[in-house]
Amino acid sequence: MNIFKIPKVHWRHYFSALSFLILILQLASGIFLIFYYDPTLSNAYKSVQHLTNKVTGGSLLRNLHRWIAFSVFITVLFHIIRSTLRKDFMSPKKRIEWLTGTLLLLPILLFIITGLVLPWEWKGYWFMEMVPNYSEYIPYAGPFLKHFFIDSFTLSRTLAIHILVLPIISLILIDYHFLTTLRKRGIFKYILRHLLVALPFIILLFVLAKYVTIPSEDPEVIPMPEEGRYIPAPEWYFLIVLLPFMYYRGSLITILSISTPLLLFIAFSIFPFFLKGSTEEEVTEKDEQPNPVASGMLFIRDRIFSGRVLKKFLTGTAVVIIVAI
């Protein structure tokens, strides 16, 4: 069956597909969580506790939702590194894909930020305290943004951004990034081709969600940073921009935490447009050689989904169902 045939085989090809597949899984788990979440300051964490402790599958899906958020950050990072090393940006046809791909980092980051705040546990509370303090150091607009975030904050607005505004922005960018091209080849075929290769990673996410759960402190355990006890800490990938707050004061914070990351991001997004592009043939010739591990996994997949094996499997399943009836 040609539907399951992948012409180029290398494990680095599948971080983009893995990101897409786990985003679909993230959407499904998020829809489930919406039905049990109460976006009020007094009941938000109670609804999270109810979901985690009393709803069947609630703890698994909540932890899965959190682990996928972390995993998307990692898989997208690998995808960016792979695309950079292959010099995909040298192809004029891929420069829009490059731009939309880098811009996708912004809604992914905002997804993580709003997702940390929504449970309204101590980590969420302190993180929301940190956002206005961080924005205060933005040149010119800092004081206005600080008061804006404080005055306009509600959990219901944060939820609306998390489940409505950011998904719409992400969908538009994803569509320009690769869905427009993918429709010509078939999105369903693309998912089937990459599902089995991504399956070990997806199984790992379920295992982590089951056995490495979210450390949620009881509301009665009050953080006391000044005494060095129960100190709430942000996710490790936020430390890149937050470390200067711990060691520096004044304008150095603006330079190290805001201006430098922003200029690097803008330069990384648009620099391909200032380069002399290569032809599509030159870029294709630089593609990686097949990886034996990925080739072996794809060979197993092709055997499983080949007509003969699939026919035997379906026939055997049908016999079992008939006997059971």
mmCIF file of N, CA, C and O in Angstrom, residues 59-133:
data_model
loop_
_atom_site.group_PDB
_atom_site.id
_atom_site.type_symbol
_atom_site.label_atom_id
_atom_site.label_comp_id
_atom_site.label_asym_id
_atom_site.label_seq_id
_atom_site.Cartn_x
_atom_site.Cartn_y
_atom_site.Cartn_z
ATOM 1 N N SER A 59 -6.790 12.453 36.475
ATOM 2 C CA SER A 59 -5.387 12.642 36.816
ATOM 3 C C SER A 59 -4.491 12.324 35.618
ATOM 4 O O SER A 59 -3.542 13.060 35.325
ATOM 5 N N LEU A 60 -4.803 11.233 34.908
ATOM 6 C CA LEU A 60 -3.999 10.839 33.747
ATOM 7 C C LEU A 60 -4.020 11.918 32.670
ATOM 8 O O LEU A 60 -2.972 12.316 32.144
ATOM 9 N N LEU A 61 -5.212 12.423 32.352
ATOM 10 C CA LEU A 61 -5.323 13.402 31.274
ATOM 11 C C LEU A 61 -4.755 14.759 31.674
ATOM 12 O O LEU A 61 -4.181 15.466 30.846
ATOM 13 N N ARG A 62 -4.909 15.121 32.950
ATOM 14 C CA ARG A 62 -4.324 16.391 33.386
ATOM 15 C C ARG A 62 -2.803 16.332 33.304
ATOM 16 O O ARG A 62 -2.152 17.264 32.814
ATOM 17 N N ASN A 63 -2.225 15.235 33.793
ATOM 18 C CA ASN A 63 -0.772 15.093 33.731
ATOM 19 C C ASN A 63 -0.289 14.928 32.294
ATOM 20 O O ASN A 63 0.795 15.403 31.932
ATOM 21 N N LEU A 64 -1.082 14.252 31.465
ATOM 22 C CA LEU A 64 -0.730 14.124 30.052
ATOM 23 C C LEU A 64 -0.702 15.493 29.389
ATOM 24 O O LEU A 64 0.202 15.797 28.593
ATOM 25 N N HIS A 65 -1.676 16.323 29.713
ATOM 26 C CA HIS A 65 -1.749 17.676 29.156
ATOM 27 C C HIS A 65 -0.488 18.467 29.534
ATOM 28 O O HIS A 65 0.067 19.197 28.698
ATOM 29 N N ARG A 66 -0.043 18.300 30.758
ATOM 30 C CA ARG A 66 1.152 19.026 31.225
ATOM 31 C C ARG A 66 2.416 18.479 30.558
ATOM 32 O O ARG A 66 3.282 19.250 30.128
ATOM 33 N N TRP A 67 2.546 17.164 30.449
ATOM 34 C CA TRP A 67 3.734 16.566 29.853
ATOM 35 C C TRP A 67 3.819 16.867 28.360
ATOM 36 O O TRP A 67 4.917 17.042 27.814
ATOM 37 N N ILE A 68 2.681 16.934 27.685
ATOM 38 C CA ILE A 68 2.700 17.265 26.257
ATOM 39 C C ILE A 68 3.186 18.697 26.058
ATOM 40 O O ILE A 68 3.947 18.981 25.119
ATOM 41 N N ALA A 69 2.763 19.604 26.921
ATOM 42 C CA ALA A 69 3.222 20.994 26.823
ATOM 43 C C ALA A 69 4.743 21.064 26.908
ATOM 44 O O ALA A 69 5.397 21.799 26.152
ATOM 45 N N PHE A 70 5.318 20.297 27.832
ATOM 46 C CA PHE A 70 6.774 20.238 27.950
ATOM 47 C C PHE A 70 7.391 19.589 26.712
ATOM 48 O O PHE A 70 8.410 20.050 26.187
ATOM 49 N N SER A 71 6.774 18.505 26.220
ATOM 50 C CA SER A 71 7.329 17.750 25.095
ATOM 51 C C SER A 71 7.287 18.555 23.798
ATOM 52 O O SER A 71 8.201 18.449 22.977
ATOM 53 N N VAL A 72 6.230 19.333 23.588
ATOM 54 C CA VAL A 72 6.141 20.159 22.383
ATOM 55 C C VAL A 72 7.317 21.131 22.328
ATOM 56 O O VAL A 72 7.917 21.347 21.269
ATOM 57 N N PHE A 73 7.656 21.691 23.471
ATOM 58 C CA PHE A 73 8.797 22.608 23.527
ATOM 59 C C PHE A 73 10.072 21.895 23.072
ATOM 60 O O PHE A 73 10.868 22.438 22.296
ATOM 61 N N ILE A 74 10.273 20.652 23.517
ATOM 62 C CA ILE A 74 11.474 19.891 23.172
ATOM 63 C C ILE A 74 11.462 19.483 21.696
ATOM 64 O O ILE A 74 12.463 19.642 20.979
ATOM 65 N N THR A 75 10.353 18.928 21.221
ATOM 66 C CA THR A 75 10.294 18.454 19.835
ATOM 67 C C THR A 75 10.420 19.603 18.842
ATOM 68 O O THR A 75 11.082 19.470 17.800
ATOM 69 N N VAL A 76 9.797 20.739 19.153
ATOM 70 C CA VAL A 76 9.930 21.912 18.274
ATOM 71 C C VAL A 76 11.374 22.410 18.269
ATOM 72 O O VAL A 76 11.895 22.827 17.222
ATOM 73 N N LEU A 77 12.036 22.360 19.426
ATOM 74 C CA LEU A 77 13.438 22.766 19.501
ATOM 75 C C LEU A 77 14.311 21.880 18.613
ATOM 76 O O LEU A 77 15.151 22.383 17.852
ATOM 77 N N PHE A 78 14.105 20.558 18.667
ATOM 78 C CA PHE A 78 14.847 19.649 17.807
ATOM 79 C C PHE A 78 14.531 19.906 16.330
ATOM 80 O O PHE A 78 15.412 19.819 15.471
ATOM 81 N N HIS A 79 13.276 20.187 16.046
ATOM 82 C CA HIS A 79 12.874 20.478 14.667
ATOM 83 C C HIS A 79 13.578 21.724 14.146
ATOM 84 O O HIS A 79 14.034 21.761 12.990
ATOM 85 N N ILE A 80 13.688 22.748 14.982
ATOM 86 C CA ILE A 80 14.368 23.981 14.580
ATOM 87 C C ILE A 80 15.861 23.723 14.349
ATOM 88 O O ILE A 80 16.445 24.191 13.363
ATOM 89 N N ILE A 81 16.483 22.971 15.262
ATOM 90 C CA ILE A 81 17.913 22.653 15.109
ATOM 91 C C ILE A 81 18.147 21.874 13.828
ATOM 92 O O ILE A 81 19.068 22.167 13.055
ATOM 93 N N ARG A 82 17.300 20.895 13.578
ATOM 94 C CA ARG A 82 17.438 20.076 12.364
ATOM 95 C C ARG A 82 17.275 20.932 11.114
ATOM 96 O O ARG A 82 18.035 20.825 10.156
ATOM 97 N N SER A 83 16.270 21.808 11.105
ATOM 98 C CA SER A 83 16.029 22.658 9.936
ATOM 99 C C SER A 83 17.175 23.644 9.727
ATOM 100 O O SER A 83 17.534 23.962 8.587
ATOM 101 N N THR A 84 17.760 24.116 10.842
ATOM 102 C CA THR A 84 18.882 25.044 10.732
ATOM 103 C C THR A 84 20.112 24.349 10.170
ATOM 104 O O THR A 84 20.793 24.883 9.280
ATOM 105 N N LEU A 85 20.408 23.150 10.670
ATOM 106 C CA LEU A 85 21.578 22.413 10.188
ATOM 107 C C LEU A 85 21.434 22.012 8.720
ATOM 108 O O LEU A 85 22.427 21.946 7.993
ATOM 109 N N ARG A 86 20.225 21.754 8.283
ATOM 110 C CA ARG A 86 19.992 21.395 6.883
ATOM 111 C C ARG A 86 19.918 22.629 5.974
ATOM 112 O O ARG A 86 19.794 22.505 4.764
ATOM 113 N N LYS A 87 19.928 23.815 6.597
ATOM 114 C CA LYS A 87 19.858 25.074 5.850
ATOM 115 C C LYS A 87 18.593 25.145 4.999
ATOM 116 O O LYS A 87 18.617 25.554 3.834
ATOM 117 N N ASP A 88 17.477 24.758 5.612
ATOM 118 C CA ASP A 88 16.200 24.851 4.903
ATOM 119 C C ASP A 88 15.876 26.283 4.505
ATOM 120 O O ASP A 88 15.164 26.528 3.528
ATOM 121 N N PHE A 89 16.387 27.238 5.283
ATOM 122 C CA PHE A 89 16.088 28.639 5.012
ATOM 123 C C PHE A 89 16.720 29.137 3.714
ATOM 124 O O PHE A 89 16.387 30.214 3.239
ATOM 125 N N MET A 90 17.652 28.345 3.142
ATOM 126 C CA MET A 90 18.293 28.752 1.900
ATOM 127 C C MET A 90 17.375 28.589 0.691
ATOM 128 O O MET A 90 17.617 29.164 -0.362
ATOM 129 N N SER A 91 16.324 27.804 0.837
ATOM 130 C CA SER A 91 15.379 27.618 -0.250
ATOM 131 C C SER A 91 14.337 28.731 -0.244
ATOM 132 O O SER A 91 13.646 28.925 0.756
ATOM 133 N N PRO A 92 14.208 29.494 -1.322
ATOM 134 C CA PRO A 92 13.208 30.575 -1.361
ATOM 135 C C PRO A 92 11.789 30.081 -1.094
ATOM 136 O O PRO A 92 10.973 30.807 -0.520
ATOM 137 N N LYS A 93 11.497 28.834 -1.487
ATOM 138 C CA LYS A 93 10.151 28.299 -1.302
ATOM 139 C C LYS A 93 9.840 28.007 0.163
ATOM 140 O O LYS A 93 8.672 27.872 0.534
ATOM 141 N N LYS A 94 10.884 27.894 0.994
ATOM 142 C CA LYS A 94 10.673 27.518 2.387
ATOM 143 C C LYS A 94 10.821 28.681 3.355
ATOM 144 O O LYS A 94 10.752 28.472 4.569
ATOM 145 N N ARG A 95 11.018 29.879 2.846
ATOM 146 C CA ARG A 95 11.254 30.999 3.751
ATOM 147 C C ARG A 95 9.984 31.405 4.514
ATOM 148 O O ARG A 95 10.059 31.821 5.669
ATOM 149 N N ILE A 96 8.831 31.288 3.873
ATOM 150 C CA ILE A 96 7.582 31.560 4.585
ATOM 151 C C ILE A 96 7.356 30.499 5.653
ATOM 152 O O ILE A 96 6.899 30.802 6.767
ATOM 153 N N GLU A 97 7.704 29.239 5.338
ATOM 154 C CA GLU A 97 7.602 28.177 6.338
ATOM 155 C C GLU A 97 8.530 28.464 7.518
ATOM 156 O O GLU A 97 8.182 28.223 8.673
ATOM 157 N N TRP A 98 9.718 28.971 7.207
ATOM 158 C CA TRP A 98 10.668 29.316 8.273
ATOM 159 C C TRP A 98 10.108 30.425 9.157
ATOM 160 O O TRP A 98 10.164 30.335 10.392
ATOM 161 N N LEU A 99 9.561 31.471 8.542
ATOM 162 C CA LEU A 99 9.030 32.597 9.301
ATOM 163 C C LEU A 99 7.853 32.171 10.173
ATOM 164 O O LEU A 99 7.801 32.497 11.365
ATOM 165 N N THR A 100 6.899 31.446 9.596
ATOM 166 C CA THR A 100 5.736 31.008 10.373
ATOM 167 C C THR A 100 6.143 30.017 11.464
ATOM 168 O O THR A 100 5.544 30.000 12.546
ATOM 169 N N GLY A 101 7.167 29.211 11.186
ATOM 170 C CA GLY A 101 7.638 28.266 12.203
ATOM 171 C C GLY A 101 8.231 28.960 13.407
ATOM 172 O O GLY A 101 7.967 28.575 14.553
ATOM 173 N N THR A 102 9.045 29.986 13.173
ATOM 174 C CA THR A 102 9.618 30.723 14.295
ATOM 175 C C THR A 102 8.544 31.532 15.034
ATOM 176 O O THR A 102 8.572 31.629 16.264
ATOM 177 N N LEU A 103 7.591 32.089 14.298
ATOM 178 C CA LEU A 103 6.507 32.829 14.952
ATOM 179 C C LEU A 103 5.637 31.919 15.809
ATOM 180 O O LEU A 103 5.047 32.370 16.796
ATOM 181 N N LEU A 104 5.572 30.641 15.459
ATOM 182 C CA LEU A 104 4.795 29.682 16.252
ATOM 183 C C LEU A 104 5.352 29.521 17.665
ATOM 184 O O LEU A 104 4.634 29.082 18.568
ATOM 185 N N LEU A 105 6.624 29.874 17.857
ATOM 186 C CA LEU A 105 7.202 29.782 19.198
ATOM 187 C C LEU A 105 6.494 30.702 20.183
ATOM 188 O O LEU A 105 6.406 30.398 21.375
ATOM 189 N N LEU A 106 5.975 31.824 19.682
ATOM 190 C CA LEU A 106 5.310 32.790 20.566
ATOM 191 C C LEU A 106 4.009 32.237 21.148
ATOM 192 O O LEU A 106 3.828 32.267 22.369
ATOM 193 N N PRO A 107 3.053 31.735 20.330
ATOM 194 C CA PRO A 107 1.850 31.157 20.947
ATOM 195 C C PRO A 107 2.146 29.920 21.787
ATOM 196 O O PRO A 107 1.460 29.690 22.792
ATOM 197 N N ILE A 108 3.169 29.134 21.427
ATOM 198 C CA ILE A 108 3.536 27.978 22.257
ATOM 199 C C ILE A 108 3.981 28.460 23.637
ATOM 200 O O ILE A 108 3.571 27.897 24.672
ATOM 201 N N LEU A 109 4.784 29.507 23.674
ATOM 202 C CA LEU A 109 5.221 30.068 24.950
ATOM 203 C C LEU A 109 4.039 30.617 25.747
ATOM 204 O O LEU A 109 3.937 30.395 26.967
ATOM 205 N N LEU A 110 3.123 31.293 25.071
ATOM 206 C CA LEU A 110 1.949 31.846 25.757
ATOM 207 C C LEU A 110 0.999 30.746 26.218
ATOM 208 O O LEU A 110 0.331 30.887 27.253
ATOM 209 N N PHE A 111 0.920 29.660 25.474
ATOM 210 C CA PHE A 111 0.153 28.498 25.927
ATOM 211 C C PHE A 111 0.687 28.002 27.273
ATOM 212 O O PHE A 111 -0.080 27.702 28.198
ATOM 213 N N ILE A 112 2.014 27.900 27.373
ATOM 214 C CA ILE A 112 2.623 27.404 28.600
ATOM 215 C C ILE A 112 2.392 28.375 29.757
ATOM 216 O O ILE A 112 2.068 27.963 30.882
ATOM 217 N N ILE A 113 2.524 29.678 29.476
ATOM 218 C CA ILE A 113 2.339 30.686 30.522
ATOM 219 C C ILE A 113 0.913 30.669 31.055
ATOM 220 O O ILE A 113 0.684 30.597 32.272
ATOM 221 N N THR A 114 -0.063 30.739 30.157
ATOM 222 C CA THR A 114 -1.464 30.734 30.608
ATOM 223 C C THR A 114 -1.833 29.399 31.246
ATOM 224 O O THR A 114 -2.628 29.354 32.194
ATOM 225 N N GLY A 115 -1.254 28.293 30.738
ATOM 226 C CA GLY A 115 -1.525 26.990 31.338
ATOM 227 C C GLY A 115 -0.980 26.861 32.747
ATOM 228 O O GLY A 115 -1.561 26.160 33.588
ATOM 229 N N LEU A 116 0.136 27.540 33.037
ATOM 230 C CA LEU A 116 0.673 27.531 34.394
ATOM 231 C C LEU A 116 -0.198 28.325 35.362
ATOM 232 O O LEU A 116 -0.311 27.979 36.535
ATOM 233 N N VAL A 117 -0.831 29.370 34.864
ATOM 234 C CA VAL A 117 -1.626 30.239 35.731
ATOM 235 C C VAL A 117 -2.987 29.624 36.043
ATOM 236 O O VAL A 117 -3.503 29.752 37.168
ATOM 237 N N LEU A 118 -3.602 28.954 35.083
ATOM 238 C CA LEU A 118 -4.997 28.521 35.207
ATOM 239 C C LEU A 118 -5.306 27.653 36.432
ATOM 240 O O LEU A 118 -6.364 27.834 37.039
ATOM 241 N N PRO A 119 -4.450 26.702 36.838
ATOM 242 C CA PRO A 119 -4.812 25.908 38.026
ATOM 243 C C PRO A 119 -4.935 26.745 39.302
ATOM 244 O O PRO A 119 -5.596 26.335 40.257
ATOM 245 N N TRP A 120 -4.306 27.895 39.303
ATOM 246 C CA TRP A 120 -4.332 28.837 40.428
ATOM 247 C C TRP A 120 -3.900 28.182 41.740
ATOM 248 O O TRP A 120 -4.429 28.437 42.803
ATOM 249 N N GLU A 121 -2.858 27.327 41.632
ATOM 250 C CA GLU A 121 -2.158 26.860 42.807
ATOM 251 C C GLU A 121 -1.089 27.891 43.133
ATOM 252 O O GLU A 121 -1.024 28.957 42.503
ATOM 253 N N TRP A 122 -0.225 27.592 44.089
ATOM 254 C CA TRP A 122 0.756 28.589 44.481
ATOM 255 C C TRP A 122 1.716 28.926 43.353
ATOM 256 O O TRP A 122 2.127 30.080 43.201
ATOM 257 N N LYS A 123 2.102 27.923 42.560
ATOM 258 C CA LYS A 123 2.991 28.210 41.439
ATOM 259 C C LYS A 123 2.317 29.156 40.447
ATOM 260 O O LYS A 123 2.944 30.099 39.940
ATOM 261 N N GLY A 124 1.025 28.917 40.150
ATOM 262 C CA GLY A 124 0.291 29.788 39.241
ATOM 263 C C GLY A 124 0.166 31.194 39.773
ATOM 264 O O GLY A 124 0.302 32.186 39.035
ATOM 265 N N TYR A 125 -0.089 31.314 41.099
ATOM 266 C CA TYR A 125 -0.229 32.637 41.718
ATOM 267 C C TYR A 125 1.078 33.423 41.618
ATOM 268 O O TYR A 125 1.094 34.582 41.184
ATOM 269 N N TRP A 126 2.184 32.783 41.977
ATOM 270 C CA TRP A 126 3.463 33.484 41.952
ATOM 271 C C TRP A 126 3.931 33.755 40.525
ATOM 272 O O TRP A 126 4.602 34.760 40.262
ATOM 273 N N PHE A 127 3.586 32.884 39.615
ATOM 274 C CA PHE A 127 3.955 33.131 38.227
ATOM 275 C C PHE A 127 3.211 34.348 37.685
ATOM 276 O O PHE A 127 3.782 35.162 36.956
ATOM 277 N N MET A 128 1.933 34.470 38.045
ATOM 278 C CA MET A 128 1.167 35.635 37.610
ATOM 279 C C MET A 128 1.703 36.908 38.267
ATOM 280 O O MET A 128 1.644 37.995 37.678
ATOM 281 N N GLU A 129 2.236 36.793 39.467
ATOM 282 C CA GLU A 129 2.898 37.937 40.091
ATOM 283 C C GLU A 129 4.149 38.338 39.297
ATOM 284 O O GLU A 129 4.499 39.515 39.207
ATOM 285 N N MET A 130 4.819 37.350 38.725
ATOM 286 C CA MET A 130 6.067 37.579 38.020
ATOM 287 C C MET A 130 5.851 38.255 36.665
ATOM 288 O O MET A 130 6.702 39.023 36.206
ATOM 289 N N VAL A 131 4.730 37.969 36.002
ATOM 290 C CA VAL A 131 4.481 38.513 34.663
ATOM 291 C C VAL A 131 4.440 40.047 34.667
ATOM 292 O O VAL A 131 5.130 40.688 33.868
ATOM 293 N N PRO A 132 3.650 40.705 35.548
ATOM 294 C CA PRO A 132 3.676 42.178 35.563
ATOM 295 C C PRO A 132 5.046 42.740 35.943
ATOM 296 O O PRO A 132 5.473 43.763 35.395
ATOM 297 N N ASN A 133 5.737 42.067 36.883
ATOM 298 C CA ASN A 133 7.056 42.555 37.283
ATOM 299 C C ASN A 133 8.056 42.464 36.129
ATOM 300 O O ASN A 133 8.927 43.331 35.981
#
